[in-house]
Amino acid sequence: MPGELRCPLCERALEFSPRPEPCPRCRVPGTFFPTGAGLSGKAPGGQGIWRFREFFPPATPLSLGEGDTPVVESERLGPALGVRLHFKLEGANPTGSFKDRGASVLVAVLREFGVRKVAADSSGNAGAALAAYAARAGIQATVFVPAHASEKKLRQIEAYGGKLVRVDGPRPRATVEAKAACERDPELVYASHNESPYFLAGLRSLAYELAEQLAGQELEHVLVPVGGGALFLGLYYGFRELEAAGLLAKAPRLHLVQARVCAPLASAWEAGEREPKPVDVGTTVAEGVCIPAPPRGQEILAALRTIGGTAVVVEDAEILSAWSRLAREEGLYVEPTSAVAVAGLFSLVRRGEVRPGESVVIPLTGSGLKAS
Ligand SMILES: [Zn+2]
């Protein structure tokens, strides 16, 4: 076993299973911690995220060519803000978003356990990623989507053979319905991008790739749009492991950015609380980060304290402005959710949290081609 499943808060060992139980004491999802030989410092052979398989739960690789996404330097926004800014283009993944990193590992692990049917709730990108990897693995996927999800994403899920269940009402209804379906059908396994430790494990690859691609350059700030927070936590654990292995002088500060209408983590951060309170949400252009009660909330807030980051809230008008500037000034067409972190950078520069000359990386999480 190249690692263990533990509670991220009290470190209690949890059972490695297709349906990993939350910590019985803390009631939070478990996290996979690799105990492998350690990062060697040399780029491992092969391609994509499975180069890093010794840091994933044990599974035969299941790949569509995810990972190894390009890093490009900002031509205009960075210079305009006086910072050294790089983007990591996660829309270049096979289904068009960073979620492929997590879905690849999650479905590979479930296939190893002999799982035949999976269900998840998603506003679109995670559902598309799950449906694609499930198709590859010969597993039936059912995706519970909120009624407001992008039609293009829904068509993509169906094209992969995923079964769509539209759920009226606010986003959390889709989660409730997906879990209820898994309770009714003992063969149906809940494969959540917000809860599964296997999904989260695959996102560490983003930190490992960034460290390779920007080797020799200082890495001071990374800004992340946060809904369920798997991307934030994947980067956090990945960078901390690199730092512990001596491959990175210092982990960058990670900052989380949320949209005003759904900012439970940023609100908890500002109030100095350790646990987010669920919020009522309105609608936002950033549908991908609209998780009113993130299951990993306490883990994220603890990580934010440890890594010396901060939380930022941005308005929809700021998100749309950043989205437009990315396209017009950089030639980067992303979905509005990806622009959340860019809007957050403007705010952090104004607040003096990011200072002139410092280096910033923003993962642009998904392609604009499938946004509404
Ligand atoms: Zn615990």
Coordinates of C-alpha atoms and ligand atoms in Angstrom, one line a residue:
M1 CA 0.0 0.0 0.0
P2 CA 1.6 3.3 -1.1
G3 CA -0.3 5.3 1.4
E4 CA -3.1 5.5 3.9
L5 CA -6.6 7.0 4.2
R6 CA -6.8 9.2 7.3
C7 CA -9.1 11.8 8.7
P8 CA -7.5 15.1 7.8
L9 CA -8.5 16.7 11.1
C10 CA -7.8 14.0 13.8
E11 CA -5.6 11.7 11.7
R12 CA -7.6 8.6 12.6
A13 CA -7.0 5.8 10.1
L14 CA -10.0 5.0 7.8
E15 CA -10.8 2.0 5.8
F16 CA -9.7 1.9 2.1
S17 CA -12.9 0.9 0.3
P18 CA -15.0 1.8 -2.7
R19 CA -17.4 3.7 -0.3
P20 CA -14.9 5.2 2.2
E21 CA -16.7 6.2 5.4
P22 CA -16.3 9.7 6.9
C23 CA -14.3 10.0 10.1
P24 CA -16.7 8.7 12.8
R25 CA -15.5 11.4 15.2
C26 CA -15.1 14.5 13.0
R27 CA -17.8 13.6 10.4
V28 CA -15.6 14.7 7.5
P29 CA -14.4 12.8 4.4
G30 CA -11.0 11.1 4.6
T31 CA -7.9 12.1 2.7
F32 CA -5.3 9.9 1.1
F33 CA -1.8 10.5 2.3
P34 CA 1.0 8.8 0.3
T35 CA 3.8 7.1 2.2
G36 CA 5.8 6.1 -0.9
A37 CA 9.5 6.4 -1.4
G38 CA 9.2 10.2 -1.8
L39 CA 9.5 12.3 -4.8
S40 CA 12.8 11.7 -6.5
G41 CA 13.4 15.1 -7.9
K42 CA 13.8 13.6 -11.4
A43 CA 10.9 13.8 -13.8
P44 CA 9.5 10.3 -13.7
G45 CA 8.9 8.4 -17.0
G46 CA 5.7 8.3 -19.0
Q47 CA 3.2 11.0 -19.6
G48 CA 0.5 12.8 -17.8
I49 CA -0.6 12.5 -14.2
W50 CA 0.1 8.7 -14.0
R51 CA 3.8 9.6 -13.9
F52 CA 3.0 10.4 -10.3
R53 CA 1.2 7.1 -9.5
E54 CA 3.2 6.3 -6.5
F55 CA 1.5 9.2 -4.8
F56 CA -2.0 7.9 -5.7
P57 CA -4.0 5.1 -4.2
P58 CA -3.1 1.8 -5.8
A59 CA -4.8 1.3 -9.2
T60 CA -4.1 0.3 -12.7
P61 CA -3.8 3.6 -14.7
L62 CA -6.9 4.7 -16.5
S63 CA -5.9 7.5 -18.9
L64 CA -7.3 9.7 -21.6
G65 CA -4.1 11.8 -21.7
E66 CA -4.9 14.1 -18.8
G67 CA -2.3 16.4 -17.2
D68 CA 0.8 17.9 -18.7
T69 CA -1.2 21.0 -19.4
P70 CA 0.6 24.1 -20.7
V71 CA 1.9 27.0 -18.6
V72 CA 1.9 30.3 -20.4
E73 CA 3.1 33.7 -19.1
S74 CA 0.7 36.6 -19.1
E75 CA 1.4 39.2 -21.7
R76 CA -0.7 42.0 -20.5
L77 CA -2.7 41.5 -17.2
G78 CA 0.5 40.6 -15.3
P79 CA 2.4 43.6 -16.5
A80 CA -0.6 45.9 -15.9
L81 CA -0.7 44.7 -12.3
G82 CA 3.0 44.8 -11.9
V83 CA 3.3 41.1 -11.1
R84 CA 4.9 38.1 -12.8
L85 CA 1.8 36.1 -13.8
H86 CA 1.5 32.6 -15.2
F87 CA -1.6 30.7 -16.2
K88 CA -1.9 26.9 -16.2
L89 CA -4.3 26.0 -19.0
E90 CA -6.5 23.2 -17.5
G91 CA -9.0 23.5 -20.3
A92 CA -6.5 21.5 -22.3
N93 CA -7.5 18.4 -20.4
P94 CA -9.4 15.7 -22.4
T95 CA -12.9 16.7 -21.3
G96 CA -12.0 20.4 -21.0
S97 CA -11.4 20.9 -17.3
F98 CA -9.1 20.1 -14.4
K99 CA -11.6 17.6 -13.1
D100 CA -10.1 15.0 -15.4
R101 CA -7.1 14.7 -13.0
G102 CA -9.4 13.7 -10.2
A103 CA -11.9 11.6 -12.3
S104 CA -9.0 9.6 -13.8
V105 CA -7.7 8.4 -10.4
L106 CA -11.2 8.1 -8.8
V107 CA -12.6 5.8 -11.6
A108 CA -9.3 3.9 -11.8
V109 CA -9.6 3.1 -8.1
L110 CA -13.3 2.2 -8.3
R111 CA -12.6 -0.1 -11.3
E112 CA -9.9 -1.9 -9.2
F113 CA -12.6 -2.6 -6.6
G114 CA -14.8 -4.1 -9.3
V115 CA -17.4 -1.3 -9.2
R116 CA -19.9 -1.4 -12.1
K117 CA -22.1 1.6 -11.5
V118 CA -21.3 5.1 -10.2
A119 CA -23.4 8.2 -9.4
A120 CA -22.4 11.8 -8.7
D121 CA -23.9 15.3 -8.5
S122 CA -22.3 18.0 -10.6
S123 CA -23.0 21.4 -12.2
G124 CA -21.3 20.0 -15.3
N125 CA -17.6 19.7 -15.5
A126 CA -17.1 17.0 -12.9
G127 CA -20.1 15.1 -14.3
A128 CA -18.5 15.2 -17.8
A129 CA -15.2 14.0 -16.5
L130 CA -16.8 11.2 -14.5
A131 CA -18.9 10.1 -17.5
A132 CA -15.8 10.1 -19.8
Y133 CA -13.6 8.0 -17.5
A134 CA -16.5 5.7 -16.6
A135 CA -17.1 5.1 -20.4
R136 CA -13.4 4.3 -20.7
A137 CA -13.6 1.8 -17.8
G138 CA -16.9 0.2 -18.9
I139 CA -18.7 1.6 -15.9
Q140 CA -22.2 3.1 -16.0
A141 CA -22.3 6.7 -14.8
T142 CA -25.4 8.5 -13.6
V143 CA -25.0 12.3 -13.1
F144 CA -27.5 14.3 -11.0
V145 CA -27.4 17.9 -12.3
P146 CA -29.1 21.1 -11.2
A147 CA -31.7 22.3 -13.6
H148 CA -29.6 25.5 -14.4
A149 CA -26.5 23.5 -15.6
S150 CA -25.0 24.4 -19.0
E151 CA -26.7 22.6 -21.9
K152 CA -23.3 22.0 -23.6
K153 CA -22.0 20.2 -20.5
L154 CA -25.2 18.1 -20.3
R155 CA -24.9 17.1 -23.9
Q156 CA -21.3 16.2 -23.3
I157 CA -22.2 13.9 -20.4
E158 CA -24.9 12.2 -22.5
A159 CA -22.5 11.7 -25.4
Y160 CA -20.2 9.7 -23.1
G161 CA -23.2 7.5 -22.3
G162 CA -23.8 9.1 -18.9
K163 CA -27.3 8.9 -17.6
L164 CA -28.6 12.4 -16.7
V165 CA -31.0 13.1 -13.9
R166 CA -32.1 16.8 -13.8
V167 CA -32.9 18.0 -10.3
D168 CA -35.0 21.1 -9.7
G169 CA -34.2 23.5 -6.9
P170 CA -30.9 24.8 -5.5
R171 CA -27.6 23.0 -6.2
P172 CA -27.6 20.9 -2.9
R173 CA -30.7 19.1 -4.0
A174 CA -28.7 17.3 -6.6
T175 CA -26.3 16.0 -3.9
V176 CA -29.2 14.8 -1.8
E177 CA -30.8 13.0 -4.8
A178 CA -27.5 11.3 -5.8
K179 CA -26.8 10.0 -2.3
A180 CA -30.4 8.8 -2.0
A181 CA -30.1 6.9 -5.3
C182 CA -26.9 5.2 -3.9
E183 CA -28.7 4.1 -0.8
R184 CA -31.6 2.6 -2.8
D185 CA -29.3 0.6 -5.1
P186 CA -26.5 -1.3 -3.3
E187 CA -24.5 -1.6 -6.6
L188 CA -24.5 2.1 -7.2
V189 CA -21.4 3.8 -5.7
Y190 CA -21.4 7.5 -4.9
A191 CA -18.4 9.0 -6.7
S192 CA -18.3 12.6 -5.5
H193 CA -15.6 15.1 -6.6
N194 CA -16.3 17.1 -3.4
E195 CA -16.0 14.1 -1.0
S196 CA -14.0 11.3 -2.5
P197 CA -10.4 11.0 -1.3
Y198 CA -9.5 9.3 -4.6
F199 CA -10.6 12.2 -6.6
L200 CA -8.7 14.6 -4.4
A201 CA -5.5 12.4 -4.7
G202 CA -5.4 13.0 -8.5
L203 CA -5.3 16.8 -8.1
R204 CA -1.9 16.7 -6.3
S205 CA -0.5 16.2 -9.8
L206 CA -1.2 19.9 -10.6
A207 CA 1.3 20.9 -7.9
Y208 CA 3.9 18.4 -9.1
E209 CA 3.6 19.6 -12.7
L210 CA 3.8 23.3 -11.7
A211 CA 6.9 22.7 -9.7
E212 CA 8.5 21.0 -12.7
Q213 CA 7.3 23.6 -15.3
L214 CA 8.4 26.6 -13.2
A215 CA 11.6 25.0 -11.9
G216 CA 14.2 27.6 -11.1
Q217 CA 11.6 30.4 -10.7
E218 CA 10.2 31.6 -7.4
L219 CA 6.6 30.5 -6.8
E220 CA 5.0 33.0 -4.3
H221 CA 1.3 33.0 -4.8
V222 CA -1.3 30.6 -6.3
L223 CA -4.9 31.8 -6.6
V224 CA -7.6 29.1 -6.8
P225 CA -11.4 29.4 -7.4
V226 CA -13.0 27.4 -4.7
G227 CA -16.3 25.6 -4.5
G228 CA -15.9 22.2 -3.0
G229 CA -12.2 22.9 -2.7
A230 CA -10.6 19.7 -4.2
L231 CA -8.4 21.8 -6.4
F232 CA -7.3 24.0 -3.5
L233 CA -6.5 20.9 -1.3
G234 CA -4.8 19.0 -4.1
L235 CA -2.4 21.9 -4.6
Y236 CA -2.0 22.3 -0.8
Y237 CA -1.0 18.7 -0.2
G238 CA 1.1 18.5 -3.4
F239 CA 3.2 21.6 -2.6
R240 CA 3.6 20.6 1.1
E241 CA 4.9 17.2 0.0
L242 CA 7.4 18.8 -2.4
E243 CA 8.5 21.2 0.4
A244 CA 8.9 18.3 2.8
A245 CA 10.9 16.4 0.2
G246 CA 13.3 19.4 -0.2
L247 CA 12.3 19.8 -3.9
L248 CA 10.7 23.2 -3.3
A249 CA 12.4 25.7 -1.1
K250 CA 9.1 27.0 0.1
A251 CA 5.5 26.2 -0.8
P252 CA 3.7 29.1 -2.3
R253 CA 0.9 30.9 -0.5
L254 CA -2.4 29.6 -1.7
H255 CA -5.4 32.0 -1.7
L256 CA -8.9 30.9 -2.1
V257 CA -11.4 33.0 -4.2
Q258 CA -15.2 32.7 -4.0
A259 CA -18.1 34.3 -5.8
R260 CA -20.1 36.7 -3.6
V261 CA -23.4 34.8 -3.9
C262 CA -21.7 31.6 -2.6
A263 CA -18.9 32.3 -0.2
P264 CA -19.2 30.1 2.9
L265 CA -15.5 29.6 3.2
A266 CA -14.5 33.2 2.7
S267 CA -17.1 34.3 5.3
A268 CA -15.9 31.8 7.8
W269 CA -12.3 32.9 7.2
E270 CA -13.2 36.6 7.8
A271 CA -15.1 35.7 10.9
G272 CA -12.1 33.6 12.2
E273 CA -14.3 30.5 12.3
R274 CA -12.9 27.0 11.8
E275 CA -16.0 25.6 10.1
P276 CA -18.1 27.2 7.4
K277 CA -21.8 27.7 7.9
P278 CA -24.0 26.7 5.0
V279 CA -25.2 29.7 3.0
D280 CA -28.3 30.3 0.8
V281 CA -27.2 30.9 -2.7
G282 CA -28.4 33.1 -5.5
T283 CA -27.3 32.6 -9.1
T284 CA -23.8 33.4 -10.3
V285 CA -22.0 33.3 -13.6
A286 CA -19.5 31.1 -11.8
E287 CA -21.7 28.0 -11.5
G288 CA -18.7 25.7 -11.0
V289 CA -17.9 27.2 -7.5
C290 CA -21.4 27.3 -6.1
I291 CA -21.1 24.8 -3.2
P292 CA -23.1 26.2 -0.2
A293 CA -21.9 23.6 2.3
P294 CA -18.5 22.2 1.2
P295 CA -17.9 18.8 2.9
R296 CA -14.2 19.5 3.2
G297 CA -14.7 23.0 4.7
Q298 CA -12.8 22.5 7.9
E299 CA -9.9 20.9 6.1
I300 CA -9.7 23.8 3.7
L301 CA -9.7 26.5 6.4
A302 CA -7.0 24.6 8.3
A303 CA -4.9 24.3 5.1
L304 CA -5.4 28.0 4.4
R305 CA -4.1 28.9 7.9
T306 CA -1.1 26.6 7.5
I307 CA -0.1 27.8 4.1
G308 CA -0.4 31.5 5.0
G309 CA -3.0 32.3 2.4
T310 CA -6.1 34.4 2.5
A311 CA -9.7 34.4 1.2
V312 CA -11.1 36.8 -1.3
V313 CA -14.7 37.4 -2.4
V314 CA -15.5 38.7 -5.9
E315 CA -18.7 40.1 -7.4
D316 CA -20.1 38.7 -10.6
A317 CA -19.3 42.0 -12.4
E318 CA -15.7 41.6 -11.5
I319 CA -15.7 38.0 -12.7
L320 CA -17.2 38.9 -16.1
S321 CA -14.7 41.8 -16.4
A322 CA -11.8 39.4 -15.7
W323 CA -13.3 36.9 -18.1
S324 CA -13.5 39.4 -20.9
R325 CA -10.0 40.7 -20.3
L326 CA -8.6 37.2 -20.4
A327 CA -10.1 36.7 -23.8
R328 CA -9.4 40.2 -25.2
E329 CA -6.0 40.9 -23.7
E330 CA -4.5 37.4 -23.5
G331 CA -6.4 35.4 -26.1
L332 CA -7.5 32.9 -23.4
Y333 CA -11.2 31.8 -23.7
V334 CA -12.2 30.2 -20.4
E335 CA -15.4 29.5 -18.6
P336 CA -16.5 32.3 -16.2
T337 CA -15.7 30.1 -13.2
S338 CA -12.0 30.1 -14.3
A339 CA -12.1 33.9 -14.2
V340 CA -13.0 34.0 -10.5
A341 CA -9.3 33.7 -9.5
V342 CA -8.2 36.4 -11.9
A343 CA -10.8 38.7 -10.4
G344 CA -9.4 37.7 -7.1
L345 CA -5.9 38.7 -8.1
F346 CA -7.0 42.3 -8.9
S347 CA -8.5 42.4 -5.4
L348 CA -5.3 41.0 -3.7
V349 CA -3.1 43.5 -5.6
R350 CA -5.4 46.4 -4.4
R351 CA -5.2 45.1 -0.8
G352 CA -1.4 44.8 -1.0
E353 CA -1.5 41.1 -0.3
V354 CA 0.3 40.5 -3.6
R355 CA 3.0 43.0 -4.0
P356 CA 4.8 44.4 -7.2
G357 CA 7.3 42.1 -8.7
E358 CA 5.9 39.0 -7.0
S359 CA 5.1 35.8 -8.9
V360 CA 1.6 34.5 -9.2
V361 CA 0.2 31.3 -10.8
I362 CA -3.5 30.9 -11.7
P363 CA -4.9 27.6 -12.9
L364 CA -7.5 28.4 -15.6
T365 CA -9.8 25.6 -14.6
G366 CA -11.9 25.0 -17.7
S367 CA -12.5 25.7 -21.3
G368 CA -14.9 28.5 -22.4
L369 CA -16.2 26.3 -25.2
K370 CA -18.7 24.5 -23.1
A371 CA -19.9 27.3 -20.9
S372 CA -23.4 28.8 -21.3
Ligands
ZN1 ZN -11.4 12.8 12.6

